[in-house]
XYZ file of C-alpha atoms in Angstrom:
706
model
C -17.595 -7.442 -19.464
C -16.147 -7.336 -22.948
C -15.075 -10.637 -24.481
C -11.723 -10.844 -26.275
C -11.862 -10.017 -29.939
C -9.121 -12.437 -30.877
C -6.199 -14.415 -29.550
C -5.004 -13.795 -26.011
C -1.509 -14.775 -27.023
C 0.861 -12.359 -28.691
C 2.987 -15.093 -30.226
C 0.672 -17.905 -31.298
C -2.961 -17.300 -32.283
C -5.496 -19.461 -30.471
C -9.154 -20.163 -30.926
C -11.099 -17.097 -29.894
C -13.504 -17.609 -26.996
C -17.234 -17.009 -27.543
C -18.169 -13.445 -28.274
C -21.361 -13.327 -26.226
C -22.052 -13.736 -22.537
C -24.273 -16.568 -21.443
C -27.246 -15.567 -19.345
C -26.060 -15.662 -15.752
C -28.314 -17.886 -13.673
C -28.302 -17.339 -9.913
C -29.884 -20.272 -8.123
C -31.369 -19.916 -4.622
C -29.402 -21.591 -1.870
C -28.433 -21.010 1.722
C -27.331 -17.410 2.453
C -23.791 -16.425 1.659
C -21.635 -16.311 4.770
C -21.210 -12.565 4.333
C -24.988 -12.126 4.451
C -25.419 -14.622 7.302
C -22.961 -12.570 9.343
C -24.648 -9.287 8.406
C -28.416 -9.537 7.752
C -28.295 -5.841 6.778
C -27.101 -7.146 3.400
C -29.991 -9.573 2.821
C -31.705 -7.390 0.227
C -28.466 -7.260 -1.761
C -27.486 -10.912 -1.687
C -28.534 -11.217 -5.323
C -25.923 -8.572 -6.217
C -23.223 -10.503 -4.362
C -24.213 -13.742 -6.104
C -24.265 -12.035 -9.483
C -20.736 -10.798 -8.785
C -19.673 -14.354 -8.007
C -21.312 -15.548 -11.237
C -19.570 -12.822 -13.258
C -16.248 -13.945 -11.805
C -16.957 -17.590 -12.632
C -17.913 -16.558 -16.158
C -14.700 -14.592 -16.655
C -12.549 -17.395 -15.241
C -14.259 -19.926 -17.493
C -13.232 -17.959 -20.597
C -9.719 -17.576 -19.201
C -9.412 -21.332 -18.683
C -10.651 -21.942 -22.217
C -8.090 -19.554 -23.658
C -5.066 -20.034 -21.393
C -5.698 -22.990 -19.110
C -5.669 -21.138 -15.798
C -5.634 -17.687 -14.249
C -1.915 -18.029 -13.500
C -1.123 -18.926 -17.097
C -3.321 -16.069 -18.286
C -1.181 -13.664 -16.258
C 1.922 -14.239 -18.388
C 1.416 -11.528 -20.975
C 4.641 -9.871 -19.838
C 6.587 -12.891 -21.074
C 5.337 -12.150 -24.612
C 4.914 -8.372 -24.783
C 7.990 -6.199 -24.950
C 11.541 -7.259 -25.778
C 12.726 -10.810 -25.059
C 15.947 -12.610 -25.854
C 15.712 -15.750 -28.046
C 19.108 -17.447 -27.976
C 17.937 -20.274 -30.223
C 17.152 -17.750 -32.963
C 20.106 -15.539 -32.068
C 18.023 -12.460 -31.767
C 15.339 -10.563 -29.929
C 11.562 -10.804 -30.206
C 9.693 -7.544 -29.781
C 5.891 -7.537 -29.480
C 3.285 -4.879 -28.878
C -0.498 -4.634 -28.679
C -1.896 -1.826 -30.822
C -4.964 -3.058 -32.746
C -5.880 0.357 -34.133
C -2.404 1.228 -35.388
C -1.530 1.216 -39.075
C 2.138 0.287 -38.599
C 4.785 -0.097 -35.864
C 8.595 0.109 -35.988
C 11.225 -0.612 -33.351
C 13.782 2.193 -33.113
C 16.754 2.970 -30.910
C 20.486 3.285 -30.496
C 20.926 -0.051 -32.248
C 19.727 1.301 -35.628
C 20.648 4.959 -35.299
C 17.030 5.762 -34.485
C 16.040 5.057 -38.077
C 12.267 5.711 -37.888
C 11.252 3.005 -40.385
C 14.189 0.603 -40.286
C 12.667 -2.269 -38.267
C 8.960 -2.743 -39.083
C 6.713 -5.053 -37.063
C 4.247 -7.542 -38.537
C 0.584 -7.541 -37.530
C -0.760 -10.693 -35.824
C -4.264 -11.749 -34.860
C -5.941 -9.846 -32.065
C -4.181 -6.555 -32.752
C -0.717 -7.756 -31.715
C 2.471 -6.930 -33.619
C 5.897 -8.591 -33.581
C 9.355 -8.629 -35.105
C 12.454 -10.790 -34.672
C 15.573 -8.610 -34.623
C 18.527 -10.850 -35.418
C 21.991 -10.257 -33.981
C 23.588 -10.470 -37.405
C 21.473 -7.553 -38.623
C 21.627 -5.354 -35.539
C 24.484 -6.379 -33.215
C 23.996 -3.144 -31.282
C 20.735 -4.358 -29.756
C 21.981 -5.551 -26.384
C 21.858 -4.915 -22.660
C 21.787 -1.156 -22.001
C 20.539 -0.134 -25.446
C 17.958 2.670 -25.465
C 14.853 2.118 -27.574
C 11.305 3.196 -28.376
C 8.494 2.032 -30.610
C 7.337 4.288 -33.433
C 3.608 4.009 -34.054
C 1.646 5.179 -37.042
C -1.661 5.352 -35.247
C -5.273 5.041 -36.373
C -5.212 8.665 -37.567
C -2.059 8.216 -39.604
C 0.016 10.231 -37.111
C 3.488 8.885 -36.275
C 4.681 9.185 -32.684
C 7.573 7.674 -30.750
C 6.351 5.891 -27.628
C 7.773 3.810 -24.809
C 6.815 0.138 -25.212
C 3.834 -0.748 -23.012
C 5.653 -3.530 -21.152
C 9.104 -1.936 -21.037
C 11.047 -3.134 -17.992
C 13.310 -0.141 -17.621
C 12.859 3.500 -18.568
C 15.668 6.022 -18.189
C 15.575 9.804 -18.315
C 18.029 11.862 -20.317
C 19.791 14.263 -17.901
C 19.714 17.104 -20.437
C 16.446 16.798 -22.349
C 14.652 15.007 -19.471
C 12.956 12.764 -22.047
C 12.389 9.124 -21.128
C 13.506 6.212 -23.288
C 13.122 2.510 -22.855
C 16.276 0.580 -22.073
C 17.093 -3.055 -22.745
C 17.640 -4.740 -19.380
C 19.137 -8.183 -19.791
C 22.431 -8.261 -17.881
C 24.859 -11.095 -18.569
C 24.703 -14.003 -16.146
C 27.745 -12.859 -14.190
C 26.125 -9.464 -13.549
C 22.558 -10.621 -12.917
C 21.409 -10.583 -9.321
C 21.673 -13.845 -7.394
C 18.929 -14.352 -4.822
C 19.835 -15.569 -1.322
C 16.373 -15.455 0.288
C 15.434 -19.110 -0.166
C 14.981 -19.600 3.590
C 12.519 -16.710 3.968
C 9.192 -18.051 5.260
C 6.541 -15.601 4.076
C 3.493 -17.389 5.555
C 5.192 -17.412 8.966
C 5.434 -13.616 8.791
C 2.015 -12.816 7.341
C 0.032 -15.340 9.375
C 0.383 -12.924 12.301
C -0.736 -9.307 12.504
C 1.399 -7.198 10.159
C 3.295 -4.204 11.497
C 3.898 -2.165 8.377
C 6.589 0.448 7.855
C 5.534 2.650 4.926
C 8.540 4.089 3.127
C 9.591 6.120 0.112
C 13.074 5.207 -1.060
C 13.951 8.586 -2.539
C 13.050 10.444 0.672
C 14.835 8.017 2.989
C 18.074 9.978 3.079
C 18.747 13.028 5.218
C 20.557 14.838 2.431
C 18.678 16.987 -0.063
C 18.740 14.501 -2.933
C 17.131 11.301 -4.181
C 18.050 8.203 -2.189
C 18.722 4.831 -3.791
C 17.465 1.257 -3.444
C 20.832 0.136 -2.069
C 21.083 2.975 0.421
C 17.643 2.121 1.727
C 18.581 -1.544 1.967
C 21.814 -0.909 3.851
C 20.807 2.065 6.015
C 17.096 1.691 6.711
C 16.192 -1.994 6.611
C 18.226 -2.965 9.716
C 16.685 0.013 11.524
C 13.158 -1.066 10.548
C 13.799 -4.626 11.680
C 15.226 -3.423 14.988
C 12.096 -1.353 15.623
C 10.071 -4.553 15.375
C 8.152 -3.914 12.169
C 7.505 -7.018 10.071
C 6.492 -5.604 6.681
C 8.026 -2.844 4.572
C 5.609 -1.082 2.222
C 7.504 0.580 -0.610
C 6.002 3.579 -2.366
C 6.803 4.890 -5.857
C 8.237 1.633 -7.190
C 6.674 1.772 -10.661
C 8.200 4.333 -13.013
C 6.585 7.767 -12.992
C 7.719 10.788 -15.001
C 7.010 13.382 -12.284
C 8.841 12.781 -9.003
C 6.393 14.981 -7.115
C 3.483 12.656 -7.893
C 4.712 10.469 -4.987
C 4.712 7.612 -7.516
C 0.963 7.629 -8.089
C 0.981 8.829 -11.721
C 2.541 5.714 -13.206
C 3.754 5.670 -16.797
C 5.603 2.329 -17.097
C 3.924 -0.411 -15.124
C 6.651 -3.047 -15.476
C 9.621 -0.741 -14.871
C 11.088 -0.041 -11.412
C 11.789 3.663 -11.132
C 15.279 4.323 -12.457
C 15.624 7.308 -10.097
C 16.534 4.913 -7.306
C 18.878 2.592 -9.200
C 18.747 -0.454 -11.421
C 16.370 -3.419 -11.280
C 19.237 -5.405 -9.754
C 19.445 -2.826 -6.971
C 15.753 -3.272 -6.187
C 16.257 -7.022 -6.043
C 19.118 -6.423 -3.608
C 16.727 -4.460 -1.389
C 14.039 -7.147 -1.329
C 16.594 -9.912 -0.837
C 18.172 -8.122 2.113
C 14.770 -7.491 3.678
C 13.936 -11.179 3.444
C 17.227 -12.094 5.066
C 16.285 -9.770 7.940
C 12.921 -11.502 8.282
C 10.995 -8.610 6.723
C 8.278 -9.008 4.104
C 8.139 -6.356 1.379
C 4.934 -5.203 -0.285
C 4.685 -2.489 -2.907
C 2.199 0.235 -3.643
C 0.714 -0.973 -6.907
C -1.249 1.599 -8.888
C -3.916 -0.036 -11.052
C -6.570 2.550 -10.281
C -5.354 5.057 -12.879
C -2.338 6.041 -14.989
C -0.496 9.155 -16.027
C -2.088 10.892 -19.005
C 1.275 11.646 -20.662
C 1.602 10.494 -24.262
C 5.376 10.317 -24.609
C 5.996 8.183 -21.522
C 2.688 6.437 -20.888
C -0.151 4.422 -22.425
C -2.551 7.242 -23.246
C -4.121 6.839 -26.721
C -1.436 4.304 -27.545
C -2.824 3.311 -30.954
C -4.702 6.512 -31.759
C -8.182 5.076 -31.194
C -8.666 6.969 -27.930
C -9.745 3.943 -25.913
C -7.139 1.188 -25.950
C -6.149 0.715 -22.302
C -8.530 3.337 -20.985
C -12.199 4.198 -21.348
C -13.022 6.564 -24.179
C -14.332 10.064 -23.654
C -14.816 11.604 -20.248
C -15.218 8.230 -18.582
C -11.548 7.700 -19.266
C -10.521 10.765 -17.244
C -10.377 10.944 -13.472
C -11.996 14.243 -12.467
C -9.818 14.787 -9.417
C -6.481 13.210 -10.279
C -5.862 14.530 -13.815
C -5.138 10.992 -14.981
C -6.493 8.170 -17.144
C -8.863 5.378 -16.056
C -8.479 1.757 -17.146
C -11.223 -0.159 -18.922
C -11.446 -3.184 -16.591
C -14.087 -4.787 -18.792
C -11.659 -5.315 -21.647
C -9.989 -8.707 -21.802
C -6.578 -7.424 -22.890
C -6.506 -4.676 -20.226
C -7.292 -7.116 -17.438
C -4.633 -9.481 -18.755
C -2.099 -6.645 -18.855
C -2.807 -5.679 -15.242
C -2.947 -9.240 -13.912
C 0.347 -10.007 -15.636
C 1.763 -6.911 -14.003
C 0.963 -8.359 -10.574
C 2.547 -11.702 -11.371
C 5.632 -9.983 -12.764
C 6.356 -8.045 -9.563
C 5.724 -11.097 -7.375
C 8.023 -13.377 -9.334
C 10.677 -11.126 -10.850
C 11.307 -9.079 -7.709
C 10.018 -11.464 -4.994
C 7.569 -8.908 -3.622
C 5.322 -10.309 -0.907
C 2.095 -8.638 -1.925
C 0.602 -5.276 -2.653
C -1.094 -2.291 -1.178
C -3.608 -1.556 -3.943
C -3.848 2.198 -4.342
C -7.098 4.030 -5.024
C -9.448 1.049 -4.670
C -12.391 3.313 -3.826
C -11.937 5.074 -7.164
C -12.024 1.698 -8.912
C -15.138 0.431 -7.144
C -17.518 3.206 -8.187
C -18.238 5.195 -11.311
C -18.217 8.363 -9.176
C -14.821 7.310 -7.707
C -16.037 7.980 -4.168
C -15.803 11.732 -4.556
C -18.304 13.575 -2.369
C -20.149 10.406 -1.317
C -20.796 9.582 2.341
C -21.629 5.870 1.838
C -24.479 5.854 4.309
C -26.748 3.235 2.693
C -26.355 -0.225 1.091
C -27.614 1.083 -2.236
C -24.439 3.121 -2.562
C -22.373 -0.085 -2.441
C -24.571 -2.310 -4.570
C -26.515 0.058 -6.805
C -25.806 1.386 -10.287
C -22.839 3.462 -9.071
C -20.789 0.292 -8.559
C -18.320 -0.511 -11.342
C -18.922 -4.242 -11.729
C -16.077 -4.681 -14.224
C -13.610 -3.204 -11.729
C -14.980 -5.422 -8.958
C -14.480 -8.513 -11.118
C -10.912 -7.409 -11.822
C -10.194 -6.892 -8.116
C -11.574 -10.344 -7.334
C -9.281 -11.817 -9.983
C -6.344 -9.811 -8.669
C -6.709 -11.005 -5.081
C -7.114 -14.603 -6.262
C -4.038 -14.378 -8.466
C -1.833 -12.794 -5.799
C -2.597 -15.560 -3.328
C -2.150 -18.282 -5.964
C 1.204 -17.012 -7.261
C 2.709 -16.324 -3.824
C 1.075 -18.184 -0.910
C 1.058 -15.979 2.144
C 1.192 -12.779 0.093
C -0.718 -9.772 1.400
C -3.420 -7.939 -0.535
C -4.227 -4.636 1.182
C -6.919 -2.318 -0.197
C -6.818 1.443 0.123
C -10.579 1.889 0.421
C -12.394 4.604 2.325
C -15.913 3.546 1.306
C -16.114 0.507 3.571
C -17.503 -1.799 0.872
C -18.947 -4.835 2.719
C -17.066 -7.978 1.830
C -14.001 -6.326 0.321
C -11.851 -8.238 2.813
C -13.831 -11.465 2.899
C -13.093 -14.645 0.891
C -14.543 -14.942 -2.587
C -16.705 -17.932 -1.697
C -18.309 -15.940 1.126
C -19.403 -13.186 -1.252
C -16.339 -11.001 -0.840
C -13.517 -9.662 -2.992
C -10.734 -11.675 -1.372
C -8.504 -8.944 0.053
C -6.699 -9.578 3.344
C -6.867 -6.084 4.846
C -8.226 -2.626 4.170
C -6.625 0.546 5.430
C -8.555 2.138 8.300
C -8.544 5.489 6.543
C -11.099 7.100 8.857
C -8.843 6.816 11.912
C -6.198 9.431 10.947
C -8.987 11.706 9.702
C -10.625 11.377 13.112
C -7.449 12.342 14.963
C -6.903 15.388 12.752
C -10.459 16.591 13.233
C -10.332 15.989 16.978
C -7.038 17.813 17.495
C -8.135 20.751 15.345
C -11.591 21.211 16.827
C -11.481 20.185 20.501
C -9.161 20.702 23.451
C -7.840 17.433 24.799
C -9.407 18.422 28.138
C -12.736 17.824 26.403
C -11.957 14.479 24.782
C -14.493 11.877 25.901
C -13.059 8.362 26.344
C -16.274 6.815 25.051
C -15.969 8.796 21.829
C -12.355 7.709 21.421
C -13.344 4.087 21.914
C -16.150 4.290 19.375
C -13.937 5.948 16.770
C -11.250 3.271 17.146
C -13.540 0.234 17.122
C -16.360 1.239 14.765
C -15.569 -1.043 11.823
C -17.015 -4.089 10.133
C -16.461 -7.254 12.115
C -14.964 -10.110 10.184
C -12.925 -7.844 7.897
C -9.396 -7.010 8.915
C -8.123 -3.439 9.035
C -4.669 -1.893 9.063
C -4.803 0.889 11.643
C -2.656 3.995 11.549
C -2.631 7.381 13.224
C -0.950 8.995 10.222
C 0.527 7.935 6.901
C 2.167 9.887 4.102
C -1.224 11.477 3.320
C -1.289 13.386 6.589
C 2.139 14.915 6.052
C 1.889 16.255 2.513
C 2.487 19.951 1.918
C -0.433 21.999 3.160
C -1.011 19.541 5.988
C 0.898 18.721 9.167
C 2.326 15.682 10.883
C 0.545 14.529 14.019
C 3.458 15.681 16.146
C 3.430 19.154 14.635
C -0.316 19.487 15.178
C 0.213 18.712 18.857
C 3.385 20.721 19.484
C 3.596 23.352 16.771
C 6.650 25.576 16.179
C 8.070 24.580 19.569
C 9.335 21.464 17.776
C 12.091 23.599 16.282
C 13.322 25.201 19.504
C 12.033 23.410 22.607
C 12.620 19.688 22.084
C 15.774 19.552 24.220
C 14.844 17.141 27.007
C 16.872 19.126 29.538
C 14.515 22.103 29.167
C 10.992 21.675 30.579
C 8.250 23.008 28.329
C 4.556 22.516 28.996
C 3.526 22.650 25.329
C 6.091 20.054 24.332
C 5.330 17.801 27.294
C 1.630 17.846 26.465
C 2.286 17.080 22.804
C 4.713 14.253 23.500
C 2.365 12.672 26.048
C -0.634 12.792 23.709
C 1.426 11.582 20.747
C 2.318 8.457 22.708
C -1.249 7.802 23.829
C -2.720 8.363 20.370
C -0.323 5.963 18.709
C -0.816 3.173 21.232
C -4.597 3.504 21.281
C -4.633 3.371 17.478
C -2.303 0.390 17.308
C -4.005 -1.562 20.084
C -7.679 -0.967 19.284
C -8.232 0.281 15.720
C -7.183 -2.661 13.567
C -5.801 -6.118 13.077
C -2.516 -4.677 11.870
C -0.629 -1.409 12.317
C 1.153 1.014 9.968
C 3.408 4.018 10.311
C 5.061 6.234 7.717
C 8.823 6.596 7.963
C 9.926 9.288 10.357
C 6.571 9.495 12.099
C 7.743 6.888 14.595
C 9.845 9.625 16.194
C 7.485 12.521 15.512
C 9.151 13.958 12.409
C 8.385 17.669 12.564
C 8.191 18.673 8.925
C 5.760 18.042 6.088
C 6.541 16.445 2.733
C 7.033 18.637 -0.312
C 8.764 17.289 -3.391
C 10.954 19.446 -5.619
C 8.762 21.581 -7.862
C 8.720 24.968 -9.506
C 6.771 26.465 -6.594
C 9.533 25.715 -4.074
C 12.494 26.363 -6.334
C 12.984 22.632 -6.943
C 14.118 22.174 -3.367
C 14.638 18.791 -1.680
C 14.520 20.321 1.792
C 11.169 18.743 2.634
C 11.636 15.610 0.520
C 13.878 13.916 3.073
C 13.771 12.502 6.612
C 15.868 13.959 9.438
C 16.952 10.717 11.107
C 19.568 12.522 13.222
C 16.848 14.174 15.294
C 16.245 10.882 17.068
C 19.906 9.917 17.280
C 21.778 12.898 18.702
C 21.181 11.961 22.336
C 19.533 15.085 23.737
C 16.232 15.663 21.906
C 12.831 14.263 22.819
C 12.539 12.694 19.366
C 14.639 9.858 20.782
C 12.022 9.312 23.491
C 9.251 9.081 20.925
C 11.333 6.573 18.945
C 11.863 4.514 22.108
C 8.105 4.510 22.681
C 7.289 3.389 19.155
C 9.816 0.567 19.372
C 8.452 -0.683 22.694
C 4.767 -0.505 21.771
C 5.457 -2.570 18.652
C 7.514 -5.112 20.571
C 4.928 -5.500 23.347
C 2.005 -5.887 20.944
C 3.964 -8.464 18.960
C 5.324 -10.302 22.002
C 1.818 -10.949 23.295
C 0.161 -11.378 19.869
C -2.329 -8.768 21.020
C -3.711 -7.960 17.572
C -4.205 -11.647 16.751
C -6.476 -12.242 19.740
C -9.743 -10.936 18.354
C -11.208 -7.442 18.736
C -10.500 -5.216 21.720
C -12.928 -5.580 24.624
C -14.078 -2.536 26.559
C -13.575 -2.709 30.332
C -14.268 0.822 31.521
C -14.885 4.410 30.408
C -14.888 7.322 32.828
C -15.588 10.800 31.455
C -14.889 12.581 34.744
C -11.355 11.183 35.006
C -10.973 10.764 31.234
C -10.054 7.127 31.814
C -10.389 4.320 29.277
C -9.644 0.652 29.931
C -9.861 -2.277 27.533
C -8.238 -5.624 26.833
C -6.802 -7.005 23.605
C -5.507 -10.540 23.579
C -3.942 -11.138 27.008
C -3.071 -7.460 27.543
C -4.928 -4.839 29.590
C -4.637 -1.173 28.580
C -5.379 1.586 31.096
C -5.437 5.130 29.643
C -5.682 8.373 31.577
C -6.234 11.248 29.130
C -6.741 13.872 31.833
C -4.350 16.801 31.680
C -3.755 16.995 35.460
C -5.797 14.471 37.440
C -3.706 11.512 38.581
C -5.709 8.857 40.429
C -3.813 7.129 43.294
C -5.918 3.947 43.362
C -8.002 3.629 40.233
C -10.108 0.486 40.272
C -11.654 -1.221 37.250
C -12.814 -4.672 36.174
C -10.145 -7.030 34.864
C -10.914 -9.339 31.933
C -10.319 -12.261 34.280
C -9.154 -12.635 37.874
C -5.556 -13.367 38.732
C -2.157 -11.758 38.911
C -0.909 -9.136 36.448
C 2.360 -7.302 35.927
C 3.136 -3.964 34.341
C 4.911 -4.491 30.992
C 4.797 -0.962 29.583
C 4.248 2.527 30.960
C 4.346 5.705 28.895
C 5.484 7.507 32.057
C 8.957 5.978 32.020
C 11.787 8.479 31.652
C 13.070 6.727 28.518
C 9.748 7.777 26.964
C 9.986 11.347 28.285
C 7.770 10.531 31.263
C 7.997 11.523 34.905
C 8.679 8.082 36.432
C 5.525 8.169 38.511
C 4.925 4.514 37.598
C 7.726 2.255 36.478
C 7.417 -0.924 34.456
C 9.548 -2.872 36.899
C 7.622 -6.161 37.007
C 5.489 -4.908 39.880
C 2.657 -7.389 40.369
C -1.005 -6.438 40.543
C -3.503 -8.806 42.122
C -7.197 -8.684 41.384
C -9.657 -8.498 44.249
C -13.178 -9.931 44.148
C -15.781 -7.872 42.360
C -18.856 -7.626 44.571
C -21.048 -7.188 41.484
C -19.653 -10.153 39.528
C -17.986 -13.028 41.323
C -16.363 -14.299 38.110
C -14.520 -11.031 37.436
C -11.793 -9.475 39.541
C -11.000 -5.818 40.064
C -7.603 -4.333 39.348
C -6.282 -1.326 41.262
C -3.533 0.841 39.751
C -1.962 4.226 40.253
C -3.019 6.035 37.067
C -1.043 9.227 36.409
C -2.365 11.956 34.130
C -1.734 11.667 30.360
C -0.362 8.163 30.812
C -1.140 4.684 29.562
C -0.258 1.504 31.438
C -0.137 -1.926 29.806
C -0.515 -4.998 31.996
C -0.111 -8.680 31.150
C -1.026 -11.819 33.073
C 1.855 -12.689 35.381
C 1.453 -16.419 34.904
């Protein structure tokens, strides 16, 4: 971990903290809770304790410099452009220690390249006070950049590192910064004071993953306000509790899906103004929905004109120098998490989004890439050494620990979700237990499993025991967000789950008045796959917009290769709303499975418990919370009186059946409050046996009747 070379403040130099790291002493004590719960980690407890000590060390220096982690994460209040009414002007500050000179340029001074020079401060910071009397044109809406004479003597015009709005010229397509400081009468007024975030996030989250630009049916870019008015009430009605917004941070290439970020503090101007984004979050809160954003701190766009790459000409300001600073698979730049100023920049970025826009947490993108020097590429993660050996990026781990701690401190109840496919032990355990402090990780292996299974095996050959293992094989004590498919599974070159099951018949045979065996099979399996995933594979559930009704088409953003078409960068909502297509049935099913799981707090009741597997009949039964799930995956074998052990004796009632006609079923079993009584189990007098009619390719959900 690098120590700061000077002041951590851009405006007032402070005493620099010590330049060397004390020897970290790890004293023996009782095992960490993470190790006590998993003795497999015993040989690596010293690594976990060293990580805790590194975090304590970093936080100690932060307290010395800034008082607290929260105060440390206020760099955004100093960097960039800020109004100073007492001085009747604007302060502009930048961090560029290797630069020879900086100037502020823009509309306000006719883009004079050397008209407004900045003054160097301690620690590599620069600043200037631009007074109203000298430049009255510097005001809300003004376009600006910072001209930098870098370490090599080369002058380039760049976007300020902490710019809060970047706009693209419609003709040249170049980005400029824009002053965003609307007058009081135009600034957004929040109305979400009654929103109770902990009440929402204390229960299992049901996450609706969405991309604002794609959320319209027309071939164009949708807006924040359109999403707020058209989609948020729909999401709330479906029963989802959390909206996960993609592509929030500004990115120069629309087709990057928002993952090649250039301006970390700027909401993407493609979708509207910052006030429009606030309108979206405010409306979600008033509907009882939490909103988390995809935050990209794992890498950054390599562009010079729009981004942070080689900002001061030294080659390693925000990012590692040389090849270590380049991601081999993403064609992007990699942050130096060991550098004090970089960590402060990123931590301040988190606080900014939580406070300025009232976001309720983050889905941290690309965490696996951050955790390891090899970025997880081509690694199977089959031994503890791969988690705790030299491949681990300890600086990144310290940053992630700080990030999770900060998020929870700034906004109690906020969610921190990690996109990690490595399965790092402790990632979603508290810091004092030896973990990294995240709340959930995405169960990324589950959608991969479904794709592989559908591609390689007929459903007639699916073994219920294999399905059960695939859904429940995860680390106990660490919460997962389960999903059958996200945006990843629908990108161009891939297929949605529905299309894999049904194929081209989705375009011609989805009319519910016309029987079609291929479509009926696909619809039935789609329903079973989604409920099994939601009920067994995690402690939360996620879907990507449109997949709730089996959206048929892939995602392909406008690009040269498709003639800059928006045809596949949209969602065809009308498919589920025109009254005669089976998409409506799939939507009905998604709505009901979410409502039933939420009504009975099924995902909050501990892990699913296996009751029965039967390969001959392809039957699978388990319980989760108070609910009992009975699956029949067989393509034709319906069992008139299937008997299996209940979790406890008593009376049950049917609360959901995938065979209802409103779900495109055959009405062989109706969820009509029919009661089911257990009978004594001759092999276990404390457990009763349930008997149900179990139709083929159907799932029944039962709940205690009392």
